[in-house]
Tab-separated table of C-alpha atoms and ligand atoms in Angstrom:
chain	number	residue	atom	x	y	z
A	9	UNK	CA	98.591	74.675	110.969
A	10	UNK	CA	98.849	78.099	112.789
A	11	UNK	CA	102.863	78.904	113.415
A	12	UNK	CA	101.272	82.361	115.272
A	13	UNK	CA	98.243	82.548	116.738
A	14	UNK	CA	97.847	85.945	118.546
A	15	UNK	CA	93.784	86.331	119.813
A	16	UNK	CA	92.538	89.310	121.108
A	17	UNK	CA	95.549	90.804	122.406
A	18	UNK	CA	95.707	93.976	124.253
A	19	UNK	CA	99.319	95.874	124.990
A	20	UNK	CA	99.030	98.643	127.585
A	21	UNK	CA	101.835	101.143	128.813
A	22	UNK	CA	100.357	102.776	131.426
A	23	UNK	CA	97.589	104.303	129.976
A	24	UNK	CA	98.431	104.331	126.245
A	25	UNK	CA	97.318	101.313	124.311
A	26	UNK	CA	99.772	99.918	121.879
A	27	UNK	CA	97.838	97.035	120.759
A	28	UNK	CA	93.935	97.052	120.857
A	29	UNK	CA	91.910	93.744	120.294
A	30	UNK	CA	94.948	92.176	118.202
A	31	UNK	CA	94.027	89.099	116.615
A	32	UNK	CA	96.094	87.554	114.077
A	33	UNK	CA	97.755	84.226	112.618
A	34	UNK	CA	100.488	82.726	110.859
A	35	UNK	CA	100.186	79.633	108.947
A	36	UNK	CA	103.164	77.129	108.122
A	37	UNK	CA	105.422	77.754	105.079
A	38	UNK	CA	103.811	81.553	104.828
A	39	UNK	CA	105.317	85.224	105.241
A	40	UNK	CA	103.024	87.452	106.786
A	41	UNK	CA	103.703	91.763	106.983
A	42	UNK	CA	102.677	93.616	109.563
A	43	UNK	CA	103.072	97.375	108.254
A	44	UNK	CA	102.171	100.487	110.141
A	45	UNK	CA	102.609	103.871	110.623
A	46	UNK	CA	105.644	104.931	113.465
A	47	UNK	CA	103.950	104.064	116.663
A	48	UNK	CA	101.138	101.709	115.495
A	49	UNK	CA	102.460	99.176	117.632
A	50	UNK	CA	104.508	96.153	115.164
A	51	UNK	CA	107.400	96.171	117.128
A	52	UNK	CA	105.097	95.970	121.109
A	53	UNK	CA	103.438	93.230	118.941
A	54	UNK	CA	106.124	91.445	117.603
A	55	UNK	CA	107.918	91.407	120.861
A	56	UNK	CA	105.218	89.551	122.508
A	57	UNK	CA	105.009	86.886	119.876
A	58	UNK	CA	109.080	85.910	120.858
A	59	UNK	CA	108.302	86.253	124.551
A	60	UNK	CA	110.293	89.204	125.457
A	61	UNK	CA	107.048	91.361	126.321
A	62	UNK	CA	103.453	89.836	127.686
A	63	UNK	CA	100.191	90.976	127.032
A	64	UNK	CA	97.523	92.572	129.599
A	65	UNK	CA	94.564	90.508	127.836
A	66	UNK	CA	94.466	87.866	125.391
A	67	UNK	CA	96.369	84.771	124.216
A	68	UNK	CA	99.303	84.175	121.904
A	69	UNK	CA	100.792	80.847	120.750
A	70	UNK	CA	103.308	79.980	118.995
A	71	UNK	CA	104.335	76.654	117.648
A	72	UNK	CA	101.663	75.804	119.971
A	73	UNK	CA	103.306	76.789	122.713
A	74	UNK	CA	103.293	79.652	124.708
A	75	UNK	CA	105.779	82.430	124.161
A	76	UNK	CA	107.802	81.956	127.435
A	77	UNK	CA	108.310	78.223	126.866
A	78	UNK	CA	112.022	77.835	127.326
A	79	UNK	CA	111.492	75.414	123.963
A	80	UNK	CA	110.144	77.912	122.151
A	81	UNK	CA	113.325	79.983	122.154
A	82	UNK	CA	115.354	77.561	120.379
A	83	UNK	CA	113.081	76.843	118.000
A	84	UNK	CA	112.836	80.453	117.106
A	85	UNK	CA	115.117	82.837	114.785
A	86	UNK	CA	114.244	86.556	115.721
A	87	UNK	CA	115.592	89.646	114.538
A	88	UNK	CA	114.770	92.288	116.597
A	89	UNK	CA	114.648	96.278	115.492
A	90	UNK	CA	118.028	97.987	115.124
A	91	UNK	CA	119.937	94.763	116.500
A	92	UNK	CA	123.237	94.407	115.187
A	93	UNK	CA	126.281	91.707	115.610
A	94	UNK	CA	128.410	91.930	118.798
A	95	UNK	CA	131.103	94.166	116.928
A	96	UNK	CA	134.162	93.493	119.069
A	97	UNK	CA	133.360	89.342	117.685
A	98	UNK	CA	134.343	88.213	114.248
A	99	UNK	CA	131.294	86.771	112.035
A	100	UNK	CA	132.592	83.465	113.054
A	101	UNK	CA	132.235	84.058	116.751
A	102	UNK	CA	128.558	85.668	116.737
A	103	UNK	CA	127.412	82.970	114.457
A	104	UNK	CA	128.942	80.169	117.064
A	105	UNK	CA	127.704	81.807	120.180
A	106	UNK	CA	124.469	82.337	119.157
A	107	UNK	CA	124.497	78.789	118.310
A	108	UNK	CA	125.764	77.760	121.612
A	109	UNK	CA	123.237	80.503	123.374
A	110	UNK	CA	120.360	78.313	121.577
A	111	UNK	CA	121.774	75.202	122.762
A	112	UNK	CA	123.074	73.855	119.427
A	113	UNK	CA	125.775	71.538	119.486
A	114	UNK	CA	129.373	72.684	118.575
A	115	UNK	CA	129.888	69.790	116.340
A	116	UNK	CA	126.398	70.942	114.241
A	117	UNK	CA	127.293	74.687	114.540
A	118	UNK	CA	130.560	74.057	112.627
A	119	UNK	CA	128.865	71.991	109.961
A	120	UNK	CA	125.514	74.605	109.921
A	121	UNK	CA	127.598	77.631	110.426
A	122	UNK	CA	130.533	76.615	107.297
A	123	UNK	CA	127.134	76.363	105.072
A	124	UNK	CA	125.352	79.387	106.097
A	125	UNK	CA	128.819	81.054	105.411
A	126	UNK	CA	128.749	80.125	102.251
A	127	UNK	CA	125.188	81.060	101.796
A	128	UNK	CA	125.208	84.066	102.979
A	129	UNK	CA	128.206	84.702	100.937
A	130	UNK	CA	130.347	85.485	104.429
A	131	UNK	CA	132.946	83.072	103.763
A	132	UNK	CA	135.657	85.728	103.357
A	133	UNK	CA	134.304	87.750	106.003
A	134	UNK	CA	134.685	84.971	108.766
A	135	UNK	CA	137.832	86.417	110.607
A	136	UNK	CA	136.669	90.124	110.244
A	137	UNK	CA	135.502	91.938	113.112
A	138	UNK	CA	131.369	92.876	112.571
A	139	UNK	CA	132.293	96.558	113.817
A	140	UNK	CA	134.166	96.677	110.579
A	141	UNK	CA	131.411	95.171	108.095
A	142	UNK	CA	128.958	97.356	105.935
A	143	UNK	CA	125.376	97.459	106.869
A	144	UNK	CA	124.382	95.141	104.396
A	145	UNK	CA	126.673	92.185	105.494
A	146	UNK	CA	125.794	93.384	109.128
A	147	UNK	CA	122.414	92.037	108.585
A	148	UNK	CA	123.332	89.222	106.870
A	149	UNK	CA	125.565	87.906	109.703
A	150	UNK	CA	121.932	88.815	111.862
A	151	UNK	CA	120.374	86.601	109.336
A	152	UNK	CA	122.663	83.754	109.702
A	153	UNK	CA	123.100	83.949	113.604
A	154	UNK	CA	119.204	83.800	113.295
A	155	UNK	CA	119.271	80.455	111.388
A	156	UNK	CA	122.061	78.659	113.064
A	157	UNK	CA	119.496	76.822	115.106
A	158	UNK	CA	117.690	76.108	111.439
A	159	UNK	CA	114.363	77.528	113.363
A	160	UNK	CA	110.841	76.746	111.388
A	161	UNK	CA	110.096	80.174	112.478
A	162	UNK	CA	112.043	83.532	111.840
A	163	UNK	CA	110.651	86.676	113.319
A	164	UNK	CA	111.977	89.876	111.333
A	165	UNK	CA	111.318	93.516	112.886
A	166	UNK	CA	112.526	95.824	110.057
A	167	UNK	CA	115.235	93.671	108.295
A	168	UNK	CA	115.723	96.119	105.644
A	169	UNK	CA	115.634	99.664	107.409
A	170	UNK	CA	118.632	101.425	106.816
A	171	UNK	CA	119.955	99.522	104.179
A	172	UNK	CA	120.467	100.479	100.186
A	173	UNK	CA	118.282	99.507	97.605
A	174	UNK	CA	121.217	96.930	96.472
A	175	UNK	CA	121.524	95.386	99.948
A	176	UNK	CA	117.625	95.639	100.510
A	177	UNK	CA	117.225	93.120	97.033
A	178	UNK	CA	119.960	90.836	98.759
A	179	UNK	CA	117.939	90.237	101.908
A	180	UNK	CA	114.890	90.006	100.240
A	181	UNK	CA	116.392	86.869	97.831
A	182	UNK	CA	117.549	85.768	101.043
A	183	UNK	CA	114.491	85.929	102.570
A	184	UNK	CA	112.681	84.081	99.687
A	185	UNK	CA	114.861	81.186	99.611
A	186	UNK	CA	114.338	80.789	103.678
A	187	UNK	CA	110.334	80.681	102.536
A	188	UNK	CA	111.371	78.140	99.734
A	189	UNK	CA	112.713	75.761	102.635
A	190	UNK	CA	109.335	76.192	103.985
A	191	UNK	CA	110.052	78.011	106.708
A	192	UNK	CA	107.448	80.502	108.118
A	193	UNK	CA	108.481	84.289	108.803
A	194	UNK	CA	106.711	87.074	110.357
A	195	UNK	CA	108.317	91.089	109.395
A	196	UNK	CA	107.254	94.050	110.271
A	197	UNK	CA	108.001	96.609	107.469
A	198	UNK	CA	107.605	100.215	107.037
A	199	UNK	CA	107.886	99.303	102.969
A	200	UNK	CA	105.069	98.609	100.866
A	201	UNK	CA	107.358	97.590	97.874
A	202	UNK	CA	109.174	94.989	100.433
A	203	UNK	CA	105.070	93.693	101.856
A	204	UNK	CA	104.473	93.221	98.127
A	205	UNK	CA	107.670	91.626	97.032
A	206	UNK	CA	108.015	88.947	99.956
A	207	UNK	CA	104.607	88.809	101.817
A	208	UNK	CA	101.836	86.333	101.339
A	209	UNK	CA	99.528	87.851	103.283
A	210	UNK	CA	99.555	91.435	104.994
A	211	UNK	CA	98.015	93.351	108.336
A	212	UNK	CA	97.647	96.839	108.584
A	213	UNK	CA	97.873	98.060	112.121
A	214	UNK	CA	97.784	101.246	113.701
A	215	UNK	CA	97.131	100.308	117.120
A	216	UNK	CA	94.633	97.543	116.045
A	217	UNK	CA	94.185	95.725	112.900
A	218	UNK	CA	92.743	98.094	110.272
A	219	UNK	CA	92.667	95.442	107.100
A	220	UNK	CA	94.018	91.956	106.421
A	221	UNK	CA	94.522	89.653	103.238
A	222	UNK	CA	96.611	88.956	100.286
A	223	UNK	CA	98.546	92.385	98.455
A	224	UNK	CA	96.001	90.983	95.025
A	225	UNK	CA	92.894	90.998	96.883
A	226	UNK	CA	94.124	94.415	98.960
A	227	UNK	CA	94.072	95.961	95.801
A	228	UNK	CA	90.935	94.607	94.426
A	229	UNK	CA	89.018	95.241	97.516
A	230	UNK	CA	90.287	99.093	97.652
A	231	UNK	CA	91.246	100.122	94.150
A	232	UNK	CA	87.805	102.037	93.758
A	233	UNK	CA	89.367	104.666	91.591
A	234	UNK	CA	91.454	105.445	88.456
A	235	UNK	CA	93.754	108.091	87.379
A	236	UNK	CA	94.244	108.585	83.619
A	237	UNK	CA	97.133	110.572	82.251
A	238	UNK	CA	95.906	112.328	79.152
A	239	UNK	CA	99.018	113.029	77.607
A	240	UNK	CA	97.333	115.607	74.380
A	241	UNK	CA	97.084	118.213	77.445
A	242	UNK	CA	98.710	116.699	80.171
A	243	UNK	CA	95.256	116.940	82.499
A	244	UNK	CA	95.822	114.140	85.337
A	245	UNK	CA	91.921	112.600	86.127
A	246	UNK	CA	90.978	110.821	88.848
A	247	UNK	CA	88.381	108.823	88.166
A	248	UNK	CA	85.787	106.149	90.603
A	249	UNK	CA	84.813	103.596	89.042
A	250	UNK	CA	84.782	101.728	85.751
A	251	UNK	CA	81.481	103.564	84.317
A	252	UNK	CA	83.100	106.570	84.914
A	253	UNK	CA	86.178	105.634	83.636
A	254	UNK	CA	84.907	104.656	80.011
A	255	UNK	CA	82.865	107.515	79.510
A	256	UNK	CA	85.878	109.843	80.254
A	257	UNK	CA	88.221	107.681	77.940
A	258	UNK	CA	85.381	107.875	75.417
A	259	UNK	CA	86.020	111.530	75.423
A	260	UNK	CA	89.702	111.709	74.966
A	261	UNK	CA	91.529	112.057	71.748
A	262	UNK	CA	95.070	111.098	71.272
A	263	UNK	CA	97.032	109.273	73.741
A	264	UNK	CA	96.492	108.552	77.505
A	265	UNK	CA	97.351	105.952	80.352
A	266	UNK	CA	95.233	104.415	83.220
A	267	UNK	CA	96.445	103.871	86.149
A	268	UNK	CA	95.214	101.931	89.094
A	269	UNK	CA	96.210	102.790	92.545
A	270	UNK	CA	99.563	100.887	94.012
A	271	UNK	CA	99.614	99.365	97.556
A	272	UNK	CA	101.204	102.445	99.033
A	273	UNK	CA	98.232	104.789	97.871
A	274	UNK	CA	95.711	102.125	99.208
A	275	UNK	CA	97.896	102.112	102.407
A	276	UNK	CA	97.902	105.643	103.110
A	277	UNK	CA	94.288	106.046	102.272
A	278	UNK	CA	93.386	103.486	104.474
A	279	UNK	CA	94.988	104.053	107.425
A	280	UNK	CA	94.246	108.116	106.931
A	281	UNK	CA	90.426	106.658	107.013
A	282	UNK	CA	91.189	104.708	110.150
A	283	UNK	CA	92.160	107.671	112.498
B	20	LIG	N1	108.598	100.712	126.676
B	20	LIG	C1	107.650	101.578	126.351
B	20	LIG	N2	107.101	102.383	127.280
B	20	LIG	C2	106.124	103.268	126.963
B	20	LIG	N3	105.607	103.415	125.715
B	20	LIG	C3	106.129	102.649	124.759
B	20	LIG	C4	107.167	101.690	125.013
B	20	LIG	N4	107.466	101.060	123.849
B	20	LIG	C5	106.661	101.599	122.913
B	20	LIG	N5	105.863	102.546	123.449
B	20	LIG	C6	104.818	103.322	122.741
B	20	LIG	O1	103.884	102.389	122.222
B	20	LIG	C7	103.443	102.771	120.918
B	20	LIG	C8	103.764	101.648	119.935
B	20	LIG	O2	105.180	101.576	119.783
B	20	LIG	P1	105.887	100.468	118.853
B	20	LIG	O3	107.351	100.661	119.014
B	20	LIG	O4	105.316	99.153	119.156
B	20	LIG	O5	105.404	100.938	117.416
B	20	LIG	P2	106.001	100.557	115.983
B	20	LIG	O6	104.832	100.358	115.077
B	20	LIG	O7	106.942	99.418	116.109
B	20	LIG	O8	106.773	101.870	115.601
B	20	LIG	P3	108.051	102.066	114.603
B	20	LIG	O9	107.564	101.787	113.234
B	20	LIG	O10	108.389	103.516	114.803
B	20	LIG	O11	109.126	101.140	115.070
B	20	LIG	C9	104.150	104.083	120.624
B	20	LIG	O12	103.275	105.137	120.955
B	20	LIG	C10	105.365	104.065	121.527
B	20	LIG	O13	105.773	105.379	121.872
């Protein structure tokens, strides 16, 4: 089943077109990447899927329900770009009051919000203000006020920006053990290591969809060419192709390395080739 199902989608401000012909789906128990250049549009996108924007043309459902539905919003947990905690509220509070903002019980927020605590390793951060946390355990009080409704569905616009590589590894287990409970999640990333590490399937968008599939078949599809390090002179060849590549290899003596092109050179190529 579809979680997201965004079809032909169009985003206008004024005249400028943010999102052009946008289809695009999630299915249950996946993480899907949307990764683009500044500007190409993730963030007009993503705020369409959790209702806070609507398009000029097409459709987008979620759960199977339309964006707006009042249900939808409490079946949801969004992160939205450069959010953080209220910071004059201790973890505690944000965590409850988004609970009680999504309808949830107070008698289930105490028992959800004690566990996501501990999972989130808060616990001894409960009484502390969120002005005074780092930006690492910033996000993760984002992450648990975004669960405390235990949605099926998290929507994640940039969860790691701004963070250090330490912190960036904690979200991303984080984020992996939400996918292992089979929930769905939909991020918007400006990090090809992060697409690789978490997402099943990725989009490339720069204004409209420029290439979509798994970060394997990505590769495959685009890694037309070779560079081998030839370390007896320390030439650097790039190479297309695998005929091309033997008979080079075949002329080298001594040591060398082949290398195939990584996600973030297949990136860049492809959406220099799309403007
Ligand atoms: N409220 C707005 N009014 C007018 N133009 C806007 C508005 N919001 C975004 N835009 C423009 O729409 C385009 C897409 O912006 P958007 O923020 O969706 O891109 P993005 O891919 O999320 O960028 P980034 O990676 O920098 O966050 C940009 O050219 C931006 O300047």
């Amino acid at each position: 089943m579809n979680v997201i199902e965004v079809k032909n989608v169009w985003k206008m401000y004024g005249k400028l077109v943010a999102n052009e012909d946008i289809s695009m789906t999630v299915n249950e128990g996946e993480i899907v990447a949307l990764l683009g250049p500044n500007g190409a549009g993730k963030t007009t996108l993503v705020k369409q899927i959790y209702g806070e924007l609507s398009p000029n043309k097409g459709e987008i459902k979620v759960l199977g329900k339309k964006p707006t539905d009042r249900q939808i919003k409490k079946l949801l947990g969004v992160i939205p770009q450069e959010c953080e905690p209220y910071g004059d509220l201790t973890v505690w509070d944000n965590i409850y009051y988004m609970g009680r903002l999504k309808g949830v019980s107070k008698e289930v927020i105490k028992n959800r919000g004690e566990e996501l605590l501990k999972r989130l390793d808060l616990s001894s951060k409960r009484n502390t203000l969120a002005r005074d946390l780092s930006g690492g355990l910033k996000r993760r009080v984002l992450i648990a006020m975004a669960l405390i409704n235990d949605p099926k569905l998290l929507i994640l616009d940039e969860p790691t920006t701004g963070l250090d590589p330490e912190a960036r590894r904690e979200v991303w287990e984080i984020l992996i053990d939400m996918k292992r409970e089979g929930r769905s999640m939909l991020l918007t990333t400006h990090y090809l290591d992060e697409a690789e590490r978490l997402a099943d399937r990725i989009y490339f968008l720069s204004r409209r969809i420029i290439v979509e599939g798994k970060p394997a078949e990505i590769k495959e599809k685009f890694a037309d060419w070779y560079e081998v390090i030839d370390y007896a002179n320390g030439k650097v060849y790039k190479v297309k192709g695998e005929e091309e590549l033997k008979r080079l290899i075949m002329n080298l003596n001594g040591k060398f390395e082949v290398r195939m092109p990584s996600l973030e050179e297949i990136y860049l190529q492809v959406i220099r080739n799309a403007d």
